mmCIF file with all atom_site columns, C-alpha atoms in Angstrom:
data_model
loop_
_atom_site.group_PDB
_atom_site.id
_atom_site.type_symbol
_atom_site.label_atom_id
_atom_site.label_alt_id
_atom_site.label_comp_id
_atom_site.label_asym_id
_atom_site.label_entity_id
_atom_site.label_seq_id
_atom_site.pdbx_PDB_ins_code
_atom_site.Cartn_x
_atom_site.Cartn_y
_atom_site.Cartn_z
_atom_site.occupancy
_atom_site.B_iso_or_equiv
_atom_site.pdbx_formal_charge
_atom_site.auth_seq_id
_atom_site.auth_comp_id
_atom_site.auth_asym_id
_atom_site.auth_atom_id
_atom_site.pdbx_PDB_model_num
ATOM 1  C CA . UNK A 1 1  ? 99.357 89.193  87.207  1.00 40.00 ? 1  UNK A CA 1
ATOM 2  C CA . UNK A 1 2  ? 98.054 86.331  85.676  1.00 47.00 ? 2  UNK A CA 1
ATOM 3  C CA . UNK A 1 3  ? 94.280 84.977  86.621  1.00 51.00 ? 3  UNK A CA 1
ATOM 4  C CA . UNK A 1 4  ? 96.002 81.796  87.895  1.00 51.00 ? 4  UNK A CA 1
ATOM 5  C CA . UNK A 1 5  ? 97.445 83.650  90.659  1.00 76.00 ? 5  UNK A CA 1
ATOM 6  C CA . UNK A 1 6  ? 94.439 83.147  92.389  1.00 81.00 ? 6  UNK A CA 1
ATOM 7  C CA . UNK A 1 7  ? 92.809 79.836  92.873  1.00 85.00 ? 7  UNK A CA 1
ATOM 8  C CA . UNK A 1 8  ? 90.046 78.582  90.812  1.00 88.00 ? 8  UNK A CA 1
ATOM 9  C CA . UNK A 1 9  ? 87.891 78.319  94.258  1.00 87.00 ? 9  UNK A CA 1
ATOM 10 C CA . UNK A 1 10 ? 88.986 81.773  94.673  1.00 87.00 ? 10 UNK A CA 1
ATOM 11 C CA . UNK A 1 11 ? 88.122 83.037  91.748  1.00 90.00 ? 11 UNK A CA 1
ATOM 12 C CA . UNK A 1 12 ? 84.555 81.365  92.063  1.00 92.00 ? 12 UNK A CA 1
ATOM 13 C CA . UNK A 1 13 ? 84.046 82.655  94.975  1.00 89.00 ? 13 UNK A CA 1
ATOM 14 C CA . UNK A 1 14 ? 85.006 86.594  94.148  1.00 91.00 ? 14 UNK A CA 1
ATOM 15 C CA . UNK A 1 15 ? 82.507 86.109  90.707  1.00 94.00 ? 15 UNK A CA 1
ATOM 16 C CA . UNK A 1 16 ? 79.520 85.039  93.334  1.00 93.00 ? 16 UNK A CA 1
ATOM 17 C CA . UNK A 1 17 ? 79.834 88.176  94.970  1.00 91.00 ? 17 UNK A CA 1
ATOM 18 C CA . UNK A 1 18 ? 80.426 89.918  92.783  1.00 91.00 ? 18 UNK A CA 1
ATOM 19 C CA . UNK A 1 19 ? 77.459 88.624  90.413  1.00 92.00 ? 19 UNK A CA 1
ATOM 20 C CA . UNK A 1 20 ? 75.223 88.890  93.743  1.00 92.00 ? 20 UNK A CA 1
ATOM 21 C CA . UNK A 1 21 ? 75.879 92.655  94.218  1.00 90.00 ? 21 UNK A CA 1
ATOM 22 C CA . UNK A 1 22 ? 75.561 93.423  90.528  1.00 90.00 ? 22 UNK A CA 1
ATOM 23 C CA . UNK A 1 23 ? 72.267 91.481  89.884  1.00 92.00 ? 23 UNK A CA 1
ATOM 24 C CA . UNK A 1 24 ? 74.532 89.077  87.358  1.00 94.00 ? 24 UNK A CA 1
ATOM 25 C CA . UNK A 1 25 ? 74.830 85.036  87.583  1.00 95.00 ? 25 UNK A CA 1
ATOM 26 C CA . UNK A 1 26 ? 78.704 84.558  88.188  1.00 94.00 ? 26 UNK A CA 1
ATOM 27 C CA . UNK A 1 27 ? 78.997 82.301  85.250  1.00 94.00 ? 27 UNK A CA 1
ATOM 28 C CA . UNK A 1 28 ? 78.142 85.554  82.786  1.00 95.00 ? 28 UNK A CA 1
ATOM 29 C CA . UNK A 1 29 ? 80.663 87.610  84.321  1.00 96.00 ? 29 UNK A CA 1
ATOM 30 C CA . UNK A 1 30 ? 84.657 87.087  83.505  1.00 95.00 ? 30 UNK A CA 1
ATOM 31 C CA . UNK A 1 31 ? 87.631 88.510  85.729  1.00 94.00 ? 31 UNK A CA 1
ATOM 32 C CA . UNK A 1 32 ? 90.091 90.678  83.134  1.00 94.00 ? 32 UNK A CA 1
ATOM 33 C CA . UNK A 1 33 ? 92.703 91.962  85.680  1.00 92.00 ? 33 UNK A CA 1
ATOM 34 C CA . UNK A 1 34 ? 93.982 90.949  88.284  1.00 92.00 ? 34 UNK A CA 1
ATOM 35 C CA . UNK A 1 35 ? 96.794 92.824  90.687  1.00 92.00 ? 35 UNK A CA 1
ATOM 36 C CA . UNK A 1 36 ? 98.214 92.093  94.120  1.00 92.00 ? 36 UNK A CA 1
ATOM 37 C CA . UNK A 1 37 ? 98.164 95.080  96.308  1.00 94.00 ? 37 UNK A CA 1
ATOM 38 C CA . UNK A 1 38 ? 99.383 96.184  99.518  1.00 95.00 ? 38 UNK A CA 1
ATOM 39 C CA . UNK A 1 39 ? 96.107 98.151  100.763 1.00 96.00 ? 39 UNK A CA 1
ATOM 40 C CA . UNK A 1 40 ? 96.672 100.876 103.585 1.00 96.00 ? 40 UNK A CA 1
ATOM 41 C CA . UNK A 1 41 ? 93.709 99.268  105.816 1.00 97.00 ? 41 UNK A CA 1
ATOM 42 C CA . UNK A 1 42 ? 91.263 96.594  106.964 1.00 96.00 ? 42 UNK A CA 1
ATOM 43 C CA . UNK A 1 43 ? 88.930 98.105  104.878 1.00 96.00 ? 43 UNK A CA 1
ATOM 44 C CA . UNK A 1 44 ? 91.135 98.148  101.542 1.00 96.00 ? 44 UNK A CA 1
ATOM 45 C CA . UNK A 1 45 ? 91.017 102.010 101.551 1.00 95.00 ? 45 UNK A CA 1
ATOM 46 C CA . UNK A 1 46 ? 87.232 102.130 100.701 1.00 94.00 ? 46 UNK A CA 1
ATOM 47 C CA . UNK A 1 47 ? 85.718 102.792 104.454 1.00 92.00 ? 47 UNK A CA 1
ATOM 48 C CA . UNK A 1 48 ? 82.354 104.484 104.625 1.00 90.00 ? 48 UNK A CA 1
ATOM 49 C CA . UNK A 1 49 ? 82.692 107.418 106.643 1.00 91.00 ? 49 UNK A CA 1
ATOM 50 C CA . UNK A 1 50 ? 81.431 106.135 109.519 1.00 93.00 ? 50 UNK A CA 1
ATOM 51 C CA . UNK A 1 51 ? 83.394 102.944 109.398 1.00 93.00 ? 51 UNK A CA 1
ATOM 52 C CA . UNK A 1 52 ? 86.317 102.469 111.984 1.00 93.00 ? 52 UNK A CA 1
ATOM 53 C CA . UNK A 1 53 ? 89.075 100.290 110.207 1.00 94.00 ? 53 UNK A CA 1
ATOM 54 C CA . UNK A 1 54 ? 92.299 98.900  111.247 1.00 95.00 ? 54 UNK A CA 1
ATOM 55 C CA . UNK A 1 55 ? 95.159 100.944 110.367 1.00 95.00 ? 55 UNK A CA 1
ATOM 56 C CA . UNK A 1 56 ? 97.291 97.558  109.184 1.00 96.00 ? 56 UNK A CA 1
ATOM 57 C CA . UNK A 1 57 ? 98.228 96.717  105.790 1.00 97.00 ? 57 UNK A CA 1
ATOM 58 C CA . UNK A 1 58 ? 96.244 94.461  104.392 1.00 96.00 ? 58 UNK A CA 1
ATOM 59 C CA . UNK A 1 59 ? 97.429 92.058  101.225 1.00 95.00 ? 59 UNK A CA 1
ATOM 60 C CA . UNK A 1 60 ? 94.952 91.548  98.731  1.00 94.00 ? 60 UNK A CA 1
ATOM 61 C CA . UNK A 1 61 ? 94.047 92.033  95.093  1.00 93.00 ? 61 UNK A CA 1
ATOM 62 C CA . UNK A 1 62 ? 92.668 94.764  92.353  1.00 94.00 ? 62 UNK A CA 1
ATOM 63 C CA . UNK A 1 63 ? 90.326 93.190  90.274  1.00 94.00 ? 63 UNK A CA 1
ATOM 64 C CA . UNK A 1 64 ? 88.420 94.035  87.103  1.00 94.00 ? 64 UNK A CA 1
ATOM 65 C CA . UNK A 1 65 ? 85.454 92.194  86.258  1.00 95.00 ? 65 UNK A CA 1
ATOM 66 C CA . UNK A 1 66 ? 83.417 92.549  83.472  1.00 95.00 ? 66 UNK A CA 1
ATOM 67 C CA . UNK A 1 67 ? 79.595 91.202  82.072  1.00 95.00 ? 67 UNK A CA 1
ATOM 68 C CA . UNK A 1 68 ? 81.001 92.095  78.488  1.00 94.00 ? 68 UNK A CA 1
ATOM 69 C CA . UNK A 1 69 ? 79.045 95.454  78.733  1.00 94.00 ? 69 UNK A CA 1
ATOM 70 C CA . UNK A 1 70 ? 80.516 96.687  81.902  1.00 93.00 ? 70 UNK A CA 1
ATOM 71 C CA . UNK A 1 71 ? 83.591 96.668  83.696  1.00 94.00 ? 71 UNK A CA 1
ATOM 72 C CA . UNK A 1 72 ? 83.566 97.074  86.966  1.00 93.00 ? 72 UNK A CA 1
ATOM 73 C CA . UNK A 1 73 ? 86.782 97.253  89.664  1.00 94.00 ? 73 UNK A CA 1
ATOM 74 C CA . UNK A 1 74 ? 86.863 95.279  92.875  1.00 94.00 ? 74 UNK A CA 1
ATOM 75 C CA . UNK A 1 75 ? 88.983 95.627  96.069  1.00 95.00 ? 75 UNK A CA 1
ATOM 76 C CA . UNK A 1 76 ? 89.511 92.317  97.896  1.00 93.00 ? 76 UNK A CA 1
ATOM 77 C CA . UNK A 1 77 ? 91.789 90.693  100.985 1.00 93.00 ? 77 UNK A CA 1
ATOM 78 C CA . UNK A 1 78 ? 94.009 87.555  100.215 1.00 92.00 ? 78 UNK A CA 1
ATOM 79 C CA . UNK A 1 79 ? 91.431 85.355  101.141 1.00 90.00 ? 79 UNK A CA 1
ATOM 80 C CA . UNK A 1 80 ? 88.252 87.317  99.220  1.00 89.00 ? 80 UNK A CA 1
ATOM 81 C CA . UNK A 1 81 ? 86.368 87.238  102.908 1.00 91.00 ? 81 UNK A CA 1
ATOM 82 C CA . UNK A 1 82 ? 85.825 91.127  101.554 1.00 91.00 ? 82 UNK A CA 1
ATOM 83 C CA . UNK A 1 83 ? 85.115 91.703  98.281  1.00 92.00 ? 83 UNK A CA 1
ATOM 84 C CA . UNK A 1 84 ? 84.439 95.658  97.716  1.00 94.00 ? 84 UNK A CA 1
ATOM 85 C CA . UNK A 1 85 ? 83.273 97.752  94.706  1.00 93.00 ? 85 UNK A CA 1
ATOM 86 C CA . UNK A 1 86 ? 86.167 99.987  94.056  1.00 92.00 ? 86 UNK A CA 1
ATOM 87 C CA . UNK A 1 87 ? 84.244 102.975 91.576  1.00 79.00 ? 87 UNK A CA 1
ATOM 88 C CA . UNK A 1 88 ? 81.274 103.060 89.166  1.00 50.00 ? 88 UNK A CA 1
ATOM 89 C CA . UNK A 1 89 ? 80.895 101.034 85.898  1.00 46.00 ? 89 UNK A CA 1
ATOM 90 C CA . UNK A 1 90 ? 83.179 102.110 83.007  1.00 44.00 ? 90 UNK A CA 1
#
């Protein structure tokens, strides 16, 4: 899916978190993928194990972000109010 799927505010907004959890300014990091996804709970299917989450599907996207070192994938809701680190750096 195409980067201009999601909004240019959006996208902002998914780089700031995404820079503030890595220890990167947003405007060094660049989104490479980006996929629309059905996840199987409020919590995008990453919930800590003490985490209760609402069994509802919840539309979002798969994104891959990367500082030109590292790539990094990200689990988010339509709206990016939760933006979650999906695995380790590649």
């Amino acid at each position: 899916m195409p980067k201009d799927s999601l909004s240019p505010a959006l996208q902002t907004e998914i780089l700031a978190a995404i820079g503030k959890e890595q220890n990167h300014a947003p405007d060094q990091l660049q989104i490479t993928t980006i996929e629309a996804v059905d996840w199987p709970d409020a919590c995008l299917g990453l919930a800590a194990p003490d985490e209760f989450c609402a069994q509802i599907l919840t539309p979002g996207w798969a994104i891959a972000v990367t500082d030109g070192e590292q790539t990094w994938q990200y689990r988010t809701d339509l709206d990016a109010i939760q933006v979650r680190w999906a695995d380790t750096p590649e």
